PDB file of C-alpha atoms in Angstrom:
ATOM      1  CA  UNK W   1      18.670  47.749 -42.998  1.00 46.00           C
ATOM      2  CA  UNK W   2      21.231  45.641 -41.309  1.00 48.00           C
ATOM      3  CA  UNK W   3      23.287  46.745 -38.370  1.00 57.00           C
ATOM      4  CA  UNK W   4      26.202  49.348 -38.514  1.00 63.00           C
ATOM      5  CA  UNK W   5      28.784  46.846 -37.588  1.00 80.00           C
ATOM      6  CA  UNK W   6      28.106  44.715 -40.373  1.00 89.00           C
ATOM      7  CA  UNK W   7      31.212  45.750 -43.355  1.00 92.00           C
ATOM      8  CA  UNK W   8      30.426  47.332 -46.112  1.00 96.00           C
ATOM      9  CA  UNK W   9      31.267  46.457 -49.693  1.00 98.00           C
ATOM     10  CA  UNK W  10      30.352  48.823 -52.724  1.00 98.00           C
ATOM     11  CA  UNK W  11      29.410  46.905 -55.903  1.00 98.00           C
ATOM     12  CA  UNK W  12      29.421  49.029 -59.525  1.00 97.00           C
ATOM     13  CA  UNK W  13      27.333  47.665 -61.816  1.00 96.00           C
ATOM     14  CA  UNK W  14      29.427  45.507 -63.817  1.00 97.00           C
ATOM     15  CA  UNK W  15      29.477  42.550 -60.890  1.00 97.00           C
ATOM     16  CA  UNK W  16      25.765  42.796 -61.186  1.00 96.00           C
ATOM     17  CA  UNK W  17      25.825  42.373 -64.947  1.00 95.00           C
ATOM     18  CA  UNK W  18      28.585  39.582 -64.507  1.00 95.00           C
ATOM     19  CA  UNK W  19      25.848  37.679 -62.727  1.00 95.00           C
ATOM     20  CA  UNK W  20      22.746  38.821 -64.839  1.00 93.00           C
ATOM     21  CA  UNK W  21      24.853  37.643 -68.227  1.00 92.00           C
ATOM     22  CA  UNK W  22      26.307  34.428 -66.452  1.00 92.00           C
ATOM     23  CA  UNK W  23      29.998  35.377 -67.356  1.00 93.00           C
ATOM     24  CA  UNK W  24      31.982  32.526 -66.487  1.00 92.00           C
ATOM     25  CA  UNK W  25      33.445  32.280 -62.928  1.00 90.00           C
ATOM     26  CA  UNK W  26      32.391  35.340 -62.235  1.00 96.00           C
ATOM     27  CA  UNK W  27      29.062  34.940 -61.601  1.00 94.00           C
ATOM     28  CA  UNK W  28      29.369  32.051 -59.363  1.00 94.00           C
ATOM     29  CA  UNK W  29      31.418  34.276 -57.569  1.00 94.00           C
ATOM     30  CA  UNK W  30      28.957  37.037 -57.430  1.00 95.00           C
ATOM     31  CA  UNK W  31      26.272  34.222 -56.535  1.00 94.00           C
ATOM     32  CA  UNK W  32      28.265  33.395 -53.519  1.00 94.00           C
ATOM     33  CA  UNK W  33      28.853  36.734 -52.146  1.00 96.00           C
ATOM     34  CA  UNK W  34      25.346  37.594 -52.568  1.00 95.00           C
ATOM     35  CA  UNK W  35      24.562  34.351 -50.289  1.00 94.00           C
ATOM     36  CA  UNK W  36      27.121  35.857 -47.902  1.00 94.00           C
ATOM     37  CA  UNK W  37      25.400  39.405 -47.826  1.00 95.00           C
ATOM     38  CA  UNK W  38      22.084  38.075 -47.369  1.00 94.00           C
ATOM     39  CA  UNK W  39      23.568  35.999 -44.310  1.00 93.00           C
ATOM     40  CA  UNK W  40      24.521  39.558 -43.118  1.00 93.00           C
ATOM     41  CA  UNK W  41      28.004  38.669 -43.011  1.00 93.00           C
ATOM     42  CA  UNK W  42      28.537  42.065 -45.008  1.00 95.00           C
ATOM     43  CA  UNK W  43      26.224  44.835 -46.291  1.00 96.00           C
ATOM     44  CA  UNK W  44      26.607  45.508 -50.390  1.00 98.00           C
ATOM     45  CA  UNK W  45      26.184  49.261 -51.217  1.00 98.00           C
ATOM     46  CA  UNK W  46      25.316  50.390 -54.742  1.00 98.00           C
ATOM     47  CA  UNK W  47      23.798  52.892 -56.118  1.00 98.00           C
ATOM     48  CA  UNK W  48      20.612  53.502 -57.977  1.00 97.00           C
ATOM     49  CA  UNK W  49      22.390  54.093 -61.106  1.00 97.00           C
ATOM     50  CA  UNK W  50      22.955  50.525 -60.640  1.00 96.00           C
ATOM     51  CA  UNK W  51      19.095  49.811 -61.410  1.00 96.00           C
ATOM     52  CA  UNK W  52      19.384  51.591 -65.224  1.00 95.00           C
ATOM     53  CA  UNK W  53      22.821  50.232 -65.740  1.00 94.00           C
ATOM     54  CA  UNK W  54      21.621  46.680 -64.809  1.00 94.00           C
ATOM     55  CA  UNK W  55      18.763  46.502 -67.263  1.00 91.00           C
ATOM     56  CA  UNK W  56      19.029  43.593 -69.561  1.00 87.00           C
ATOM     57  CA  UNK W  57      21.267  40.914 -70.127  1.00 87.00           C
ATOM     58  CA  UNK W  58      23.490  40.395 -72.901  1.00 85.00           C
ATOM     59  CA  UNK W  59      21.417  37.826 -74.495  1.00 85.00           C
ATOM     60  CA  UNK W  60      18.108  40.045 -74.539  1.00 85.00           C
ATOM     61  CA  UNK W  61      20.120  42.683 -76.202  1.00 79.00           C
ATOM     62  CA  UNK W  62      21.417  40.611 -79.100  1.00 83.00           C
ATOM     63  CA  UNK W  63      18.295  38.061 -79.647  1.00 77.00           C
ATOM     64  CA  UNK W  64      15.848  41.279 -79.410  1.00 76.00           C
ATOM     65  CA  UNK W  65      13.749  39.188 -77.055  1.00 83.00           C
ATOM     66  CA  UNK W  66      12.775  40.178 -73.061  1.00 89.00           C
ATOM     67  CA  UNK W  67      13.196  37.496 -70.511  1.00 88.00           C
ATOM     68  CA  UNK W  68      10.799  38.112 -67.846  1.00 89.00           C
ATOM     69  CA  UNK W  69      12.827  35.919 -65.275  1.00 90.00           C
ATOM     70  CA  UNK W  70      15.861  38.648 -66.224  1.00 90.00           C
ATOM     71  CA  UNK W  71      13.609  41.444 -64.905  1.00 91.00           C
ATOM     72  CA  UNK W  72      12.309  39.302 -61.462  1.00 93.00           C
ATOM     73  CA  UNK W  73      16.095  38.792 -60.746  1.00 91.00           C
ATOM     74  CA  UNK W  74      16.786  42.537 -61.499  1.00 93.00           C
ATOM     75  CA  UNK W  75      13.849  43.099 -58.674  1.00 94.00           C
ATOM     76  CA  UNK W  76      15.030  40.510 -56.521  1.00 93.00           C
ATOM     77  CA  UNK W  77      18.377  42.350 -56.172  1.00 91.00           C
ATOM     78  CA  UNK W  78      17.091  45.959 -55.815  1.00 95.00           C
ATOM     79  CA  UNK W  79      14.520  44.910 -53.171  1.00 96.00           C
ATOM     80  CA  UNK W  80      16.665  42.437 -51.451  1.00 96.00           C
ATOM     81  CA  UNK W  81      17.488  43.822 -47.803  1.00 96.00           C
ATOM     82  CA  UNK W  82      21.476  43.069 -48.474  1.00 95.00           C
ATOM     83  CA  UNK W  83      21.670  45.406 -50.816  1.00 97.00           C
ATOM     84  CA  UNK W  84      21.371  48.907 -49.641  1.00 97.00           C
ATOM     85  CA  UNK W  85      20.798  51.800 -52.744  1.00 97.00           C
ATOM     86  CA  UNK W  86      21.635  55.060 -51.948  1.00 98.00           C
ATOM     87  CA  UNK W  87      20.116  57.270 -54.653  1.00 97.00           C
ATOM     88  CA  UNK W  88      22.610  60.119 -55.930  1.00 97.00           C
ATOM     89  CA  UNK W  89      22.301  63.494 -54.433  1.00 98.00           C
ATOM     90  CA  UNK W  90      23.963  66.873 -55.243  1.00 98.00           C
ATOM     91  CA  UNK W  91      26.841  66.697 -52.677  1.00 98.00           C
ATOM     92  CA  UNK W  92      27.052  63.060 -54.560  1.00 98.00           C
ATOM     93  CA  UNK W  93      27.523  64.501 -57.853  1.00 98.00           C
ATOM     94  CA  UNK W  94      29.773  67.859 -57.432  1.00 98.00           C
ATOM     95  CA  UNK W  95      32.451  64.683 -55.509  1.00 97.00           C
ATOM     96  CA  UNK W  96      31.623  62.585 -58.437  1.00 98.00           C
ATOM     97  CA  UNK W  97      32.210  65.714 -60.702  1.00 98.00           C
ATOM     98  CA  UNK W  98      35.536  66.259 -58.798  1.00 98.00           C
ATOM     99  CA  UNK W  99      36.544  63.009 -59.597  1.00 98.00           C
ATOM    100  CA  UNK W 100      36.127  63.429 -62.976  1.00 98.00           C
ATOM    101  CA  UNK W 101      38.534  66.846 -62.967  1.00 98.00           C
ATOM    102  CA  UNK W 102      41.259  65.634 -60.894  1.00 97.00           C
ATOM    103  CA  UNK W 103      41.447  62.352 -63.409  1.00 97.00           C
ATOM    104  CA  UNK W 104      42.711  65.078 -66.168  1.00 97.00           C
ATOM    105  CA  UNK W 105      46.508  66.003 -64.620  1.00 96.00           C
ATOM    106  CA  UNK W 106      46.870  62.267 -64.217  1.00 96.00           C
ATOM    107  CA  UNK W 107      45.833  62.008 -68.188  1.00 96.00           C
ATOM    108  CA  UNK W 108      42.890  59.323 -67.569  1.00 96.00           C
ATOM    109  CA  UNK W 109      39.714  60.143 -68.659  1.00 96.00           C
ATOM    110  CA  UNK W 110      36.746  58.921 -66.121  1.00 98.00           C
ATOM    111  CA  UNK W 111      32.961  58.249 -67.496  1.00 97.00           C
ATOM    112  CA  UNK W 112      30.706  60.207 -65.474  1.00 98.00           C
ATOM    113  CA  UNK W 113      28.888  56.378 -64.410  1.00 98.00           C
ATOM    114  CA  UNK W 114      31.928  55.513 -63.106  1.00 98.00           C
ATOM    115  CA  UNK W 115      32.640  58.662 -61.387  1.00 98.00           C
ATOM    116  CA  UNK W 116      29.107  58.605 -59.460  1.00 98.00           C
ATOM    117  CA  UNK W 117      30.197  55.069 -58.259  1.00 98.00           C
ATOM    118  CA  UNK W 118      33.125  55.713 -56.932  1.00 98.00           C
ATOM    119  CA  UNK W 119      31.769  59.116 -55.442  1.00 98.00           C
ATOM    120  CA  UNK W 120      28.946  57.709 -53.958  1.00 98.00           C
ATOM    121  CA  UNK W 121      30.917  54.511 -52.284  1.00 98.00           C
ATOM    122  CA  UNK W 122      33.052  57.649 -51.274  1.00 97.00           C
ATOM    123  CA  UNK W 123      30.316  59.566 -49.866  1.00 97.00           C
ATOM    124  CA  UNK W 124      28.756  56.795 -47.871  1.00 97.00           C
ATOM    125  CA  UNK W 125      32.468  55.864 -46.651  1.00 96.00           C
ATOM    126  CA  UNK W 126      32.950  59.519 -45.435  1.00 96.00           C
ATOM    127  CA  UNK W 127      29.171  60.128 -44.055  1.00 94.00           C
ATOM    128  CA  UNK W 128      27.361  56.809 -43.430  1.00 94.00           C
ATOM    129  CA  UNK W 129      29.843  53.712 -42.588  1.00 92.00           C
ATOM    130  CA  UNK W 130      33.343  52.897 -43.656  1.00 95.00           C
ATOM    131  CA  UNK W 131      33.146  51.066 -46.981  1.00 97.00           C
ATOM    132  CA  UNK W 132      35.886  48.125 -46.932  1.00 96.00           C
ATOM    133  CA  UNK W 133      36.382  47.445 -50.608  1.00 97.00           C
ATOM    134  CA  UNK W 134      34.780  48.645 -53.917  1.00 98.00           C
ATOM    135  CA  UNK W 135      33.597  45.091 -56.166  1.00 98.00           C
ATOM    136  CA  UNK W 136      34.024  45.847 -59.642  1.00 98.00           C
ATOM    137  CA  UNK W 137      35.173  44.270 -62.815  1.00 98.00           C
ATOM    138  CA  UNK W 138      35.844  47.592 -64.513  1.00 97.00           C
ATOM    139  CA  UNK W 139      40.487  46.866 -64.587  1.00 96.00           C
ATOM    140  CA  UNK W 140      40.576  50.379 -65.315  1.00 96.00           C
ATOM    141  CA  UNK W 141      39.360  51.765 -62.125  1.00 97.00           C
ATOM    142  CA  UNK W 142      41.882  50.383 -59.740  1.00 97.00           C
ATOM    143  CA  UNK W 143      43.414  52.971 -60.333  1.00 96.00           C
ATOM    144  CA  UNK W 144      41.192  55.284 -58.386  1.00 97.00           C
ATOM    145  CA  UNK W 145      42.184  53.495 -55.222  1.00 94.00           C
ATOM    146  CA  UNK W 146      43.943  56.430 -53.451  1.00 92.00           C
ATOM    147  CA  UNK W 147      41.689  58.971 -54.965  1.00 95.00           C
ATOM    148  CA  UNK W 148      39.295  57.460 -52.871  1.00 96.00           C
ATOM    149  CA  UNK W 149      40.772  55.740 -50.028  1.00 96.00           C
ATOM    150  CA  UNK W 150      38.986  52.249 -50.387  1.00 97.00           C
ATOM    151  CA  UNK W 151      40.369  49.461 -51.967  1.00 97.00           C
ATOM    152  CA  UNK W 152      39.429  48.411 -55.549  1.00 98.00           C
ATOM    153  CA  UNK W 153      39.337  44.793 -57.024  1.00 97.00           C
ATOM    154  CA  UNK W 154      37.375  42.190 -58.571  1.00 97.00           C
ATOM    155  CA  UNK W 155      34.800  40.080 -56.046  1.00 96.00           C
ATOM    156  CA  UNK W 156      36.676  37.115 -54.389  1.00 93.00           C
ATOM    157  CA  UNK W 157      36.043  34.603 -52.286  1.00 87.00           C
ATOM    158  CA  UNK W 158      38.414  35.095 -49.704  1.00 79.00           C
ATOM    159  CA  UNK W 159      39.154  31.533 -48.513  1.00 70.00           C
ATOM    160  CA  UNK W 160      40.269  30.450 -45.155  1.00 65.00           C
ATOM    161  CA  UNK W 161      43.702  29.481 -44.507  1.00 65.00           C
ATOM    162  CA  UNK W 162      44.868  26.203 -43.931  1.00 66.00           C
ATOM    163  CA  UNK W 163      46.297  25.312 -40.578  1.00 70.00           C
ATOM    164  CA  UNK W 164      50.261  25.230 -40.321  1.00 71.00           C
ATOM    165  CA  UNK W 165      51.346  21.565 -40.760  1.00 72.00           C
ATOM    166  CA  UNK W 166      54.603  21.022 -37.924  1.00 65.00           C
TER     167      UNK W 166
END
């Protein structure tokens, strides 16, 4: 495992399926970030749901046909040191099962994948090492930002600034 000081970034599933299904720009974008996590300029978090979730591309489901290269990627990410899984435990799923009941007074309604994502980016935030953003292409669970106190968004490239022209 990489060092502590290293920042964390939680992925959900759906940025490893944007790479696994080659969705356009996005998995370039995931492609890069991976490069920069296995450079150890950040750690990626997910969590072992990720591996069921993440189980076939797009194209396997609708031709009916398994690509073995789909399944060597798949491994390549699970047992890649910049990835670190943290497998779901009980203290995981009563916060992700919190998550899920405090979503009712706000009227949203929160799949119980979704909620052991964000609870377990929250429980390794709160118990392991601060988590600096949660990676997802999932729009609709922004809005969980303050719920859990780490910012949501799609994977970007964050590109360096230009220097100030006088």
């Amino acid at each position: 495992m990489a060092s502590k000081n290293i920042p964390a970034i939680y992925w959900d599933s759906a940025v490893f399926l944007a790479y696994i299904n080659d969705e356009t720009q996005r998995a370039d974008t995931v492609l890069k970030l991976f490069d920069l996590a296995v450079a150890e300029k950040f750690r990626i978090i997910t969590s072992t749901e990720s591996i069921v979730e993440v189980s076939i591309a797009g194209y396997e489901k609708q031709g009916e046909l398994l690509d073995p290269e789909i399944e060597k990627t798949l491994d390549e990410f699970w047992n890649n040191p910049a990835v670190t899984m943290i497998e779901p435990t009980v203290e995981i799923m009563l916060h992700a099962r919190m998550l899920i009941r405090e979503s009712i007074p706000h009227g949203w309604i929160l799949k119980p994948k979704d909620a052991i994502h964000l609870a377990t980016a929250l429980w390794v935030d709160r118990y392991v090492f601060p988590v600096r953003e949660f990676h997802t292409y999932d729009r609709k669970l922004k809005k969980y930002n303050a719920m859990i106190g780490i910012h949501i968004h799609p994977p970007i490239i964050k590109q360096p600034r230009l220097p100030k022209i006088d």
